[in-house]
PDB file of C-alpha atoms and ligand atoms in Angstrom:
ATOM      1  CA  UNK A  17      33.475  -0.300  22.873  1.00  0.00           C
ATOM      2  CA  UNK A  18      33.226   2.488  25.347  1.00  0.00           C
ATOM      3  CA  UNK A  19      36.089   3.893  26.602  1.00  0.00           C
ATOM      4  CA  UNK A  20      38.493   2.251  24.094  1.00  0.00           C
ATOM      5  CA  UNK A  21      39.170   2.875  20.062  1.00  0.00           C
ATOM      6  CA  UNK A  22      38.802  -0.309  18.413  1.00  0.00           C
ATOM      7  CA  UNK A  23      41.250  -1.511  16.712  1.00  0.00           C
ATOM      8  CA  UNK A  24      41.775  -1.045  13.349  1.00  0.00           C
ATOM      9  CA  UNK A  25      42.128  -3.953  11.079  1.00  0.00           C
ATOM     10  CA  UNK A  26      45.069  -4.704   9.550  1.00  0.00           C
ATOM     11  CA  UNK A  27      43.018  -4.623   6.031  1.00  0.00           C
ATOM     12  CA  UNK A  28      41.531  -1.643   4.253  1.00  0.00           C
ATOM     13  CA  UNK A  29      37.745  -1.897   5.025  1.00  0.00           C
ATOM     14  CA  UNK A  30      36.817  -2.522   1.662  1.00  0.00           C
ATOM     15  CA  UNK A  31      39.296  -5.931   1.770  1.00  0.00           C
ATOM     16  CA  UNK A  32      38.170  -6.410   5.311  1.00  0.00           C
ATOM     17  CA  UNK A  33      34.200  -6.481   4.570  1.00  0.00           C
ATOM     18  CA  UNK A  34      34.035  -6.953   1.070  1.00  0.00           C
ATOM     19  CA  UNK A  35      33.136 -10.891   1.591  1.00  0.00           C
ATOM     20  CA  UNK A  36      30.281  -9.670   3.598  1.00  0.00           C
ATOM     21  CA  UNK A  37      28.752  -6.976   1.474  1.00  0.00           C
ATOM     22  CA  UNK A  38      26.278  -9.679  -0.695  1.00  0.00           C
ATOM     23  CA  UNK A  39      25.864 -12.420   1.625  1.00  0.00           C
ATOM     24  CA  UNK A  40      23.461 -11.313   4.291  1.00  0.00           C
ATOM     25  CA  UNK A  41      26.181 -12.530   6.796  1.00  0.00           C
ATOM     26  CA  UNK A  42      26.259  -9.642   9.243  1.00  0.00           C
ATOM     27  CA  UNK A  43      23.814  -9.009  11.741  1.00  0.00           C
ATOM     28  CA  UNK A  44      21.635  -5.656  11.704  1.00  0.00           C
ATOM     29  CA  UNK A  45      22.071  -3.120  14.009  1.00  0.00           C
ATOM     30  CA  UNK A  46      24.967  -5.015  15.356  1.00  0.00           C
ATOM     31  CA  UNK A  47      28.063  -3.556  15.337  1.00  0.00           C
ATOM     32  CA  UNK A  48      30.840  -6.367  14.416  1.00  0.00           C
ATOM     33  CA  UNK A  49      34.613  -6.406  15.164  1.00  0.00           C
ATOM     34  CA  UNK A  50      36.917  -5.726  12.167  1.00  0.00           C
ATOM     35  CA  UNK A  51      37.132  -2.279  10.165  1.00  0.00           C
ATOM     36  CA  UNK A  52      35.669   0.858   9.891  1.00  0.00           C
ATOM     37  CA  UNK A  53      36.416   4.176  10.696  1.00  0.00           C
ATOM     38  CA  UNK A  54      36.770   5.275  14.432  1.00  0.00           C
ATOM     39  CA  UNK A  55      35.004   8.340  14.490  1.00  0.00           C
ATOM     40  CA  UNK A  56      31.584   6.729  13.061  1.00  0.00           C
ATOM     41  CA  UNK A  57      31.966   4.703  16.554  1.00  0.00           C
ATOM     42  CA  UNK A  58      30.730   8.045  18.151  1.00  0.00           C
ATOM     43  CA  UNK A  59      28.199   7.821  16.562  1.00  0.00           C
ATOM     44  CA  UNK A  60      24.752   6.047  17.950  1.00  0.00           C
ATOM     45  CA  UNK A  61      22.917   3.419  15.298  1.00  0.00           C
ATOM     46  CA  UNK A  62      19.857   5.627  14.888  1.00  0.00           C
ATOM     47  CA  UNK A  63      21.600   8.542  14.126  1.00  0.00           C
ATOM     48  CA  UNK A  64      23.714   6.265  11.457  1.00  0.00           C
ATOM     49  CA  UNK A  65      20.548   4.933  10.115  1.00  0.00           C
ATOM     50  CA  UNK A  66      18.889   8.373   9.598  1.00  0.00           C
ATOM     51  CA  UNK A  67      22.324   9.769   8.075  1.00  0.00           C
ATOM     52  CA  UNK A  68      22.184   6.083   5.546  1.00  0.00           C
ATOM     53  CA  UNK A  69      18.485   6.474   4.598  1.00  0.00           C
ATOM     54  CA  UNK A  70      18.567  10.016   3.284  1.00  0.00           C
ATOM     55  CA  UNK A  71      21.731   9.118   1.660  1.00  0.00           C
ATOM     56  CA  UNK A  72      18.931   5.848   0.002  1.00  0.00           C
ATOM     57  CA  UNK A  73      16.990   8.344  -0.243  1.00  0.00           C
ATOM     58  CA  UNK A  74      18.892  10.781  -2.296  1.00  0.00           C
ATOM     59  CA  UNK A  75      21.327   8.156  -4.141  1.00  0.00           C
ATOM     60  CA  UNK A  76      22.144   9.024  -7.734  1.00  0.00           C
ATOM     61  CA  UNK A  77      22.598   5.259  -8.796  1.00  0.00           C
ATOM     62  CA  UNK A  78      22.967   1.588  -7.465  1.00  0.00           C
ATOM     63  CA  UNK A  79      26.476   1.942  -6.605  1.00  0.00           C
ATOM     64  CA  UNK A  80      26.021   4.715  -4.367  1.00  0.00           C
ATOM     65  CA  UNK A  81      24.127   2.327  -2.232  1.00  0.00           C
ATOM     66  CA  UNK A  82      26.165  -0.899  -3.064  1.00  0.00           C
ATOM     67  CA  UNK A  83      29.347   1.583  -2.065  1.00  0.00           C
ATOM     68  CA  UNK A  84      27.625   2.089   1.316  1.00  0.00           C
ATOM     69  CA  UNK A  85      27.732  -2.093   2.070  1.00  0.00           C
ATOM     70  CA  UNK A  86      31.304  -2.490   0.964  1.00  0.00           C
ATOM     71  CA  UNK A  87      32.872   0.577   2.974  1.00  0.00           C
ATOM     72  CA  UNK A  88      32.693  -1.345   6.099  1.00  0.00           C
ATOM     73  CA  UNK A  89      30.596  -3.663   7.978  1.00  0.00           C
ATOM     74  CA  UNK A  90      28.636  -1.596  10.518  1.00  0.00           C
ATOM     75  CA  UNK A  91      27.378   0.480   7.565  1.00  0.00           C
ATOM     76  CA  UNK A  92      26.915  -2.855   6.001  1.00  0.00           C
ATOM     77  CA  UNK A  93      25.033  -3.872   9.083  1.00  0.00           C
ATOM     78  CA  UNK A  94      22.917  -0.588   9.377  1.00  0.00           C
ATOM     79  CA  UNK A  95      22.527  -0.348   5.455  1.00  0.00           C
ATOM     80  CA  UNK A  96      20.647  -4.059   5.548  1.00  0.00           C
ATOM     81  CA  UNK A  97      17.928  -2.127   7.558  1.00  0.00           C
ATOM     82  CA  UNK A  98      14.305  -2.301   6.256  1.00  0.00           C
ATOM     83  CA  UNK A  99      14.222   1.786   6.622  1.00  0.00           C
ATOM     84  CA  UNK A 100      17.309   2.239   4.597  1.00  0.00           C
ATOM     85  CA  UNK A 101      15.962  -0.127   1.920  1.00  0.00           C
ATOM     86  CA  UNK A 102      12.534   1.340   2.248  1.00  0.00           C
ATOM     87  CA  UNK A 103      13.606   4.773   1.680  1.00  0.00           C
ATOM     88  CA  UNK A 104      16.014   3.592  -1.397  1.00  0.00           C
ATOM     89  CA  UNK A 105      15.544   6.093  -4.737  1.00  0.00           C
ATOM     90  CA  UNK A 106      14.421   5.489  -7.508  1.00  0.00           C
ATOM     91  CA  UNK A 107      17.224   6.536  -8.857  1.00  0.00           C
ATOM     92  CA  UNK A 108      19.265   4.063  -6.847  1.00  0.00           C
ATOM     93  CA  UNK A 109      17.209   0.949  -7.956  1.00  0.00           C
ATOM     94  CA  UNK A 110      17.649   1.837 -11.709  1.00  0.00           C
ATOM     95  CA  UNK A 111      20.014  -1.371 -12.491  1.00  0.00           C
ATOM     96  CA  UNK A 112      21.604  -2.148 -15.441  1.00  0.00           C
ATOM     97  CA  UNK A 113      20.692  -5.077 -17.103  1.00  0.00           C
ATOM     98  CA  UNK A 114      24.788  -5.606 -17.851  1.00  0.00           C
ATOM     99  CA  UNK A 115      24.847  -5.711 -14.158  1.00  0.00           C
ATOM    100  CA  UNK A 116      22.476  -7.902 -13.163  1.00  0.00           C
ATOM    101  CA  UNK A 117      23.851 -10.763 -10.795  1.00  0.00           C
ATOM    102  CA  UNK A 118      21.917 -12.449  -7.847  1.00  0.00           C
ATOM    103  CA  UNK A 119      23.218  -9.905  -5.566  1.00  0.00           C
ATOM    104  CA  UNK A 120      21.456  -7.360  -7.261  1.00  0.00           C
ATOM    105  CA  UNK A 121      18.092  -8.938  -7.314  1.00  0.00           C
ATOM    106  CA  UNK A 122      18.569 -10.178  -3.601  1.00  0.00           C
ATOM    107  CA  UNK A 123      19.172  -6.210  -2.687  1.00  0.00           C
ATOM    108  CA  UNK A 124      15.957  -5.114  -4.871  1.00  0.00           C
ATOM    109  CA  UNK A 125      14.040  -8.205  -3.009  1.00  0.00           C
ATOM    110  CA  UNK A 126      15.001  -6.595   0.511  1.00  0.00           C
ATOM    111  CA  UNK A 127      14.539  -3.638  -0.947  1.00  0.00           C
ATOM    112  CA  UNK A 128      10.739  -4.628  -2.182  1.00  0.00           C
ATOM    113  CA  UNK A 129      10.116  -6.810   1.211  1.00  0.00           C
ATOM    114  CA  UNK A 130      10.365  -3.292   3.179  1.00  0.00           C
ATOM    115  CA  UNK A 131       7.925  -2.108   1.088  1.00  0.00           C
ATOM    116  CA  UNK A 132      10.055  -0.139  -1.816  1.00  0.00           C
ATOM    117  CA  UNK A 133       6.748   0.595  -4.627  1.00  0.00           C
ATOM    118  CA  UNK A 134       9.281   1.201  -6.851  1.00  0.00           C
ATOM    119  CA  UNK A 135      11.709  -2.138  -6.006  1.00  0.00           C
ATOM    120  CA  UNK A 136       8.339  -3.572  -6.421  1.00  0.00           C
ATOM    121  CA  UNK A 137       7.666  -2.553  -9.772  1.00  0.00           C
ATOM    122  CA  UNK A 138      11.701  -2.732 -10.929  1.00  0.00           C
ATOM    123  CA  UNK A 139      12.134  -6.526  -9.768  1.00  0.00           C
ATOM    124  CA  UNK A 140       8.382  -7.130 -10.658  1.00  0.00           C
ATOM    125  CA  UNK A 141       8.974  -6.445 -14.398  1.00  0.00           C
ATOM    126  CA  UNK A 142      11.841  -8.375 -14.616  1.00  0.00           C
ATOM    127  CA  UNK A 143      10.288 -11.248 -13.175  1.00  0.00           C
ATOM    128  CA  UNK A 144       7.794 -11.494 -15.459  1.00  0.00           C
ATOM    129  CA  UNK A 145       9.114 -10.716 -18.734  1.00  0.00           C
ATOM    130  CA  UNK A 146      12.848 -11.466 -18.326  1.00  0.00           C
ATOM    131  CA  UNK A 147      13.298 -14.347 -15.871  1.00  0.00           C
ATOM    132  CA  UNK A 148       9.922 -15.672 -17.198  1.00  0.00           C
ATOM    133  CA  UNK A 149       8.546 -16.022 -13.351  1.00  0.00           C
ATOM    134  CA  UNK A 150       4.895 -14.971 -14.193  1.00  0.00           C
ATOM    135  CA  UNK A 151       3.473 -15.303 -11.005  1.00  0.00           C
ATOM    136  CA  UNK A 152       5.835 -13.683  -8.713  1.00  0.00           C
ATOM    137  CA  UNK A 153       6.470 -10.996 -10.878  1.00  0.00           C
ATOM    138  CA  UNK A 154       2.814 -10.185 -11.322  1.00  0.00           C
ATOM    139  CA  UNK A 155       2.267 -10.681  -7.651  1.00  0.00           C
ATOM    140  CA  UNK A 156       5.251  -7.958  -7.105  1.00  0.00           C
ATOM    141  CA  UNK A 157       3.764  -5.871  -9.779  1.00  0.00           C
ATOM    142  CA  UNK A 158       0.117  -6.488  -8.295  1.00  0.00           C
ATOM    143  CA  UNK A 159       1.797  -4.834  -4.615  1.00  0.00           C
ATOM    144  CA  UNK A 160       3.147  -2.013  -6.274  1.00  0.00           C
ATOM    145  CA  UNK A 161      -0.330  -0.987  -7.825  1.00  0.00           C
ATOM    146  CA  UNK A 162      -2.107  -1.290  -4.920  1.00  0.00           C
ATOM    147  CA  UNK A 163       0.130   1.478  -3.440  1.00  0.00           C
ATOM    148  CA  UNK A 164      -0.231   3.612  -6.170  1.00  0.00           C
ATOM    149  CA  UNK A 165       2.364   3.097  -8.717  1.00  0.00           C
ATOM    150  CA  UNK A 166       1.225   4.291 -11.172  1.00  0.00           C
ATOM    151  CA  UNK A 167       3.744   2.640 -13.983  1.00  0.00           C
ATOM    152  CA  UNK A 168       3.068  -0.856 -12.545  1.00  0.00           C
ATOM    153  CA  UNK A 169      -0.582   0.152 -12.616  1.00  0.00           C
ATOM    154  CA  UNK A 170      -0.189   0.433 -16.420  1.00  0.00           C
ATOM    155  CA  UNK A 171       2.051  -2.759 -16.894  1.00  0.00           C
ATOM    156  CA  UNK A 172      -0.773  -4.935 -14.882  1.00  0.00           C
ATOM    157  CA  UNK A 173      -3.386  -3.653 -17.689  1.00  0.00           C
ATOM    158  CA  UNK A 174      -1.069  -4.250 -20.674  1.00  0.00           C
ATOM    159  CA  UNK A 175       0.063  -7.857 -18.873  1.00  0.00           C
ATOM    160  CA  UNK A 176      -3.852  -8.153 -18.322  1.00  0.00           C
ATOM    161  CA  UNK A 177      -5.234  -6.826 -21.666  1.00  0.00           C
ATOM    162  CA  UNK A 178      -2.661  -9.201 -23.429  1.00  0.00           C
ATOM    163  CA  UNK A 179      -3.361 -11.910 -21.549  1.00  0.00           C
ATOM    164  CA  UNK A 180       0.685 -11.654 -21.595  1.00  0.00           C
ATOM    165  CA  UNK A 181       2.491 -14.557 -19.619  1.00  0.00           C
ATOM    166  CA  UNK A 182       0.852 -17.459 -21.943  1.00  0.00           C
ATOM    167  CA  UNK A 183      -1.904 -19.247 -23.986  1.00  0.00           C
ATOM    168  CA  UNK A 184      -4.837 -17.175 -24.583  1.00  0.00           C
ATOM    169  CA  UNK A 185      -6.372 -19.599 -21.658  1.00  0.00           C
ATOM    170  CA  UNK A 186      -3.687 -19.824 -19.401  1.00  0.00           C
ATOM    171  CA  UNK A 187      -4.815 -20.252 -15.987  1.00  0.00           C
ATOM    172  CA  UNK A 188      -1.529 -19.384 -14.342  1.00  0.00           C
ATOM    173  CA  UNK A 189      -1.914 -15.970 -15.761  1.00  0.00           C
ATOM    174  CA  UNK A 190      -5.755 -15.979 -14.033  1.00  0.00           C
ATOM    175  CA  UNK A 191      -4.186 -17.331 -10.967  1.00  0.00           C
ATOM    176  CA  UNK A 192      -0.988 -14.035 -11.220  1.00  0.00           C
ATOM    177  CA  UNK A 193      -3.963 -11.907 -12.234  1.00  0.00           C
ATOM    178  CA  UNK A 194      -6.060 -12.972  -9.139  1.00  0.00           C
ATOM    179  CA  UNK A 195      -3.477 -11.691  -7.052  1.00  0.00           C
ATOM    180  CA  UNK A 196      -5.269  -8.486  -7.289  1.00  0.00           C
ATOM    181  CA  UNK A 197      -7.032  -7.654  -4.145  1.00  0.00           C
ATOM    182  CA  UNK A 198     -10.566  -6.883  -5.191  1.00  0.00           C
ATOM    183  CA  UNK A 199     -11.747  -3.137  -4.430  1.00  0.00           C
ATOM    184  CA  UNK A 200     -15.043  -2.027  -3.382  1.00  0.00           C
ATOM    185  CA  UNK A 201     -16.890  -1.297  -6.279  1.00  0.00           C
ATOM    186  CA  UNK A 202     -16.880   2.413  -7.092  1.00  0.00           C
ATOM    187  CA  UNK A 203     -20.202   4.021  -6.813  1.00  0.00           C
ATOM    188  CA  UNK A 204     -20.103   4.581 -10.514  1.00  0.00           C
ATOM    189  CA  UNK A 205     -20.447  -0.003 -11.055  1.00  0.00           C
ATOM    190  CA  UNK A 206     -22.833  -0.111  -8.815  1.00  0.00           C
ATOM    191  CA  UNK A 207     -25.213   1.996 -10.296  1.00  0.00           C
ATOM    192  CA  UNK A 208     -24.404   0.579 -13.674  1.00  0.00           C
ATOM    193  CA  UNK A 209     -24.733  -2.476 -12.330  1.00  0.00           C
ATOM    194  CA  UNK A 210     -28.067  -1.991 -10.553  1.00  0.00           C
ATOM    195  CA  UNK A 211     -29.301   0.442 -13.691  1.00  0.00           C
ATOM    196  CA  UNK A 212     -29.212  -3.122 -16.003  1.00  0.00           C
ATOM    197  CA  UNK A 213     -30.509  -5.122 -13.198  1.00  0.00           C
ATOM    198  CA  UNK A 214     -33.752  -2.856 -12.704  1.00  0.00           C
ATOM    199  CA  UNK A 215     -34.198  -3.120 -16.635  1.00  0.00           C
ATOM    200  CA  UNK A 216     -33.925  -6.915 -16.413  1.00  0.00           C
ATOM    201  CA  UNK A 217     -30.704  -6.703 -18.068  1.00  0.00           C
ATOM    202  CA  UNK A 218     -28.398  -9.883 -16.732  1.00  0.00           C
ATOM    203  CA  UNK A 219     -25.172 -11.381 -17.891  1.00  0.00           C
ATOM    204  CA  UNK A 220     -26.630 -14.750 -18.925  1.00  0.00           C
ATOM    205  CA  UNK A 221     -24.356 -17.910 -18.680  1.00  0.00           C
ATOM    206  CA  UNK A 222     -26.056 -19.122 -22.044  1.00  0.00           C
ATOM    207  CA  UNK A 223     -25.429 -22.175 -23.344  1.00  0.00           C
ATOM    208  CA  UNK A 224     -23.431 -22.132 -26.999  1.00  0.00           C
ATOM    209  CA  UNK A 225     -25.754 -22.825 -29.755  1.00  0.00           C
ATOM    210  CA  UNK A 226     -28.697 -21.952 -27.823  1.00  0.00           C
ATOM    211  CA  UNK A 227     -29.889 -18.593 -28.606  1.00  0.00           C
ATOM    212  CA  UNK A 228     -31.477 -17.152 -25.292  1.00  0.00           C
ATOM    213  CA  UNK A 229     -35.134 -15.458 -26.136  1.00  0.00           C
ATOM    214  CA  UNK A 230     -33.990 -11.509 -26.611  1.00  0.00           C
ATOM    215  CA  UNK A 231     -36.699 -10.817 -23.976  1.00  0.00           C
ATOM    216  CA  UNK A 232     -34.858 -12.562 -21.301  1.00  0.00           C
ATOM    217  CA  UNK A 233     -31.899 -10.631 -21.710  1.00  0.00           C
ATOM    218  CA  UNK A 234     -33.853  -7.369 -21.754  1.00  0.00           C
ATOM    219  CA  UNK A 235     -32.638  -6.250 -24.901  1.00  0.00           C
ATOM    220  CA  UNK A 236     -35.297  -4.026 -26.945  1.00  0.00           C
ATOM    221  CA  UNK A 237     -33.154  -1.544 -28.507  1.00  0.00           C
ATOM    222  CA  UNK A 238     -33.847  -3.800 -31.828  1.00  0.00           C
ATOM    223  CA  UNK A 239     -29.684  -3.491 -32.274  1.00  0.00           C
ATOM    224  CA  UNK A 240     -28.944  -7.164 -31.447  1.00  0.00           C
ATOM    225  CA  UNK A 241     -27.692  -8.590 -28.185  1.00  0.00           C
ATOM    226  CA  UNK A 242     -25.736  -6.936 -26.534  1.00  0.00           C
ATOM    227  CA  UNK A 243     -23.915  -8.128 -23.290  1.00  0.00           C
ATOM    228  CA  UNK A 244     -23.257  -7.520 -19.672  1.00  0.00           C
ATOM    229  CA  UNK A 245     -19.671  -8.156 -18.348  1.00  0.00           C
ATOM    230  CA  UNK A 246     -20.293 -11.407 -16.205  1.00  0.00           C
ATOM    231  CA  UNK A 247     -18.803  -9.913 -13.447  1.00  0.00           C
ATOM    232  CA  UNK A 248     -21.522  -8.923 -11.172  1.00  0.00           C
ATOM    233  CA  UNK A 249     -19.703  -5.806  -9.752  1.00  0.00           C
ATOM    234  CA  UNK A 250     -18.274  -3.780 -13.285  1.00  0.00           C
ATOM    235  CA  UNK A 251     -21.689  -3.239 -14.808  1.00  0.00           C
ATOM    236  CA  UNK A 252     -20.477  -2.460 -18.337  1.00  0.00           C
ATOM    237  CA  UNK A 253     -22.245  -3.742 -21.050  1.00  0.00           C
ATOM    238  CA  UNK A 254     -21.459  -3.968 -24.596  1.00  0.00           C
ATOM    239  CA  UNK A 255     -21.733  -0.951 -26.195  1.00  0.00           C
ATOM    240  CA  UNK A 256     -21.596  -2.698 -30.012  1.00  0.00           C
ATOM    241  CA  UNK A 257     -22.163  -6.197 -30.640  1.00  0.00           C
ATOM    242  CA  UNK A 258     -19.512  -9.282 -30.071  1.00  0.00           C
ATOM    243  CA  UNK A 259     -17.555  -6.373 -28.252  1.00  0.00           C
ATOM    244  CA  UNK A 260     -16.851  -8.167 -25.182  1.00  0.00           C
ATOM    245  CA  UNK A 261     -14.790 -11.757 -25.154  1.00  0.00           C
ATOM    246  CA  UNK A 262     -16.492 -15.072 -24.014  1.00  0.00           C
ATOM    247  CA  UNK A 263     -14.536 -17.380 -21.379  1.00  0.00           C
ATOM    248  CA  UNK A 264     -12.772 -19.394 -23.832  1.00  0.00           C
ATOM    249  CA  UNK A 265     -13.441 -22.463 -21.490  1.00  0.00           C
ATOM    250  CA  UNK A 266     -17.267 -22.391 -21.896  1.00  0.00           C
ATOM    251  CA  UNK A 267     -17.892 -19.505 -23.757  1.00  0.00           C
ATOM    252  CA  UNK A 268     -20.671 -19.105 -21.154  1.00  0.00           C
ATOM    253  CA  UNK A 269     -19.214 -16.116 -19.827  1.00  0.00           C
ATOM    254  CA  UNK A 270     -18.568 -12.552 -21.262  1.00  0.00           C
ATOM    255  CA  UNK A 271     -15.601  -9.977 -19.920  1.00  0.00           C
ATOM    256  CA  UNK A 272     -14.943  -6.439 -20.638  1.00  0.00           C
ATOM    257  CA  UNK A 273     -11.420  -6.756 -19.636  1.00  0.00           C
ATOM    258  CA  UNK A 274      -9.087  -9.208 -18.826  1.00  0.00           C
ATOM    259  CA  UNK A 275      -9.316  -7.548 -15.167  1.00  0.00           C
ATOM    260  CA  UNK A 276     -12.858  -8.801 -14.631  1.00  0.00           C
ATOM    261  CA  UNK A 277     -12.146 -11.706 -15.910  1.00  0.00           C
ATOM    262  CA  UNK A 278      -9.573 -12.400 -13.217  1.00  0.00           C
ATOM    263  CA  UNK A 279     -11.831 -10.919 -10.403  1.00  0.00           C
ATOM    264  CA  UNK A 280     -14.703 -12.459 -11.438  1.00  0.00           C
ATOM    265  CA  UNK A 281     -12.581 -16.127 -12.165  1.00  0.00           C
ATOM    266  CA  UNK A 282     -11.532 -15.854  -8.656  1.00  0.00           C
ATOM    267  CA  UNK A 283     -14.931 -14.718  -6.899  1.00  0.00           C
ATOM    268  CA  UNK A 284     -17.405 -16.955  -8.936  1.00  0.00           C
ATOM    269  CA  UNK A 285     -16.545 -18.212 -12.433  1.00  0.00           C
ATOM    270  CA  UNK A 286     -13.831 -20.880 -11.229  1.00  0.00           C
ATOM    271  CA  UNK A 287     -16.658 -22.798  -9.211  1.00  0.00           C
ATOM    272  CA  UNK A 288     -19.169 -21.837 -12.369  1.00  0.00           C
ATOM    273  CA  UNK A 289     -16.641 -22.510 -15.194  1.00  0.00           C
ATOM    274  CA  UNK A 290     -17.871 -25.689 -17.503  1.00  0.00           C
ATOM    275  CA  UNK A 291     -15.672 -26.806 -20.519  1.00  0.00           C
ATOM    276  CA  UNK A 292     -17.576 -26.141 -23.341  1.00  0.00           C
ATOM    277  CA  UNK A 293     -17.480 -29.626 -24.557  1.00  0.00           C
ATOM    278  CA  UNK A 294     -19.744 -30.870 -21.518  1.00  0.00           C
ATOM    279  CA  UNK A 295     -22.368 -28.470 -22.696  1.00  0.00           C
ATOM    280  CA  UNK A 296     -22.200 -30.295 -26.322  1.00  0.00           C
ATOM    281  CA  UNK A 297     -22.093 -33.474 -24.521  1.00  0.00           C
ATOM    282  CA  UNK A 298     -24.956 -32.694 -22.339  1.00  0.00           C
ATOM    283  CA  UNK A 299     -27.001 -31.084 -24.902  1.00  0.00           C
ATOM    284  CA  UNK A 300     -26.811 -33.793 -27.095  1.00  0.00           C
ATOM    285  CA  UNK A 301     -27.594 -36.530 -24.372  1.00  0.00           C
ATOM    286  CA  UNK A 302     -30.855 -34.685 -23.387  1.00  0.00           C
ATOM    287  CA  UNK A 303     -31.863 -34.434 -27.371  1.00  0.00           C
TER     288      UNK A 303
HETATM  289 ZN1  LIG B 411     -16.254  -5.897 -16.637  1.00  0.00          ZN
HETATM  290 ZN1  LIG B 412     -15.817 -20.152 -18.183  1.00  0.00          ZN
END
């Protein structure tokens, strides 16, 4: 191209490129033969991209974006790259649910894969609750939390609080919920954690029907039993009887949250986890 104008194609650019603006057809950072302005030739690709990503950056709505792929294909080219989707607005990723097409998802997919939070959270949500894909949505949603979103912090809670996403023993959900990489224990668990262990305080994987001796459990507060979370690195304990919810599988095991549950399914309880009818069965057969 140096040296020469390119020539202009006999169809508008929109006509000319239009086929190509969905499809993932033209290459990045290539610049293709057909339409476009001549005077954006001058220009070099970085200087393109930097010009495309504050424009993500500082779109008003989806089309502003979309309008970038369709005006001709070497902004189509240079607006499929990861910065451009990485730097995409809020504002720009806000799609309308009358507008939703495959196109739209594929663009808040390449928009998520570059590492969008909030393309992560958009396309997460809808996953989950509207194109019923509980996994990938919560995995989506799971990526956006762990940079700091703080909405799809709150929607991973309420999904895992709910137990949204199926029956109450759903191990799909466990297995979308386990997607959460597990944290280092704040400072704060462990010392509630070692605080009930030095008191002789344990989560005991009791057996239903058998009533474990109160001294075993530590309790001498004369208020009942009251339990530890089962999973060894929250350290929260009941603070009023029946408060915490038993594995509904064996009812061996006691959660604070459906988040421990999860992290403590994937670390431990999985391996652990007995249907409670084997304990009946067993029970009975050593009677
Ligand atoms: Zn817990
Ligand atoms: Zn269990």
């Amino acid at each position: 191209m140096v040296g020469q104008k390119r020539k202009r194609s006999s169809l508008p650019p929109q006509y000319a490129t239009a086929g190509d603006c969905c499809g993932g057809g033209g290459g990045r950072r290539k610049r293709l033969a057909g339409g476009g302005p001549d005077y954006l030739d001058e220009l070099p690709d970085d200087l393109v991209l930097a010009v495309l990503s504050k424009l993500a950056a500082s779109a008003s709505s989806p089309s502003d974006l979309l309008s970038v792929h369709l005006t001709c294909k070497r902004l189509n080219g240079l607006g499929r790259h990861d910065m451009v989707f990485a730097k995409a607005s809020p504002a720009s990723l806000a799609v309308k649910a009358a507008s939703w097409s495959e196109p739209v998802q594929r663009f808040l997919k390449l928009c998520a894969d570059a590492g969008n939070l909030e393309a992560c959270y958009i396309l997460g949500m809808i996953r989950f609750y509207c194109l019923g894909n509980r996994s990938g949505g919560a995995a989506l949603l799971a990526r956006a939390a762990v940079g700091g979103h703080a909405a799809a912090l709150y929607s991973l809670a309420v999904i895992q609080f709910n137990g949204s996403g199926g029956a109450k023993s759903d191990r799909d959900l466990r297995a979308g919920a386990a997607l959460l990489p597990e944290a280092e224990p704040h400072p704060a668990n462990l010392f509630m954690a070692d605080w009930w262990a030095s008191r002789g305080v344990q989560a005991t994987a009791k057996k239903p029907g058998l009533e474990a001796p109160a001294a075993a459990t530590g309790d001498s507060d004369g208020g009942g039993e009251l339990r530890l979370c089962s999973h060894v690195r929250c350290g929260r304990r009941e603070t009023r009887r029946h408060e915490f919810r038993r594995c509904s599988v064996c009812g061996a095991a006691n959660y604070c949250s459906r988040a421990c549950q999860a992290l403590d399914w994937k670390r431990a309880h999985k391996a652990q986890c007995v249907p409670m009818d084997r304990w009946l069965l067993a029970a009975g057969e050593a009677q």
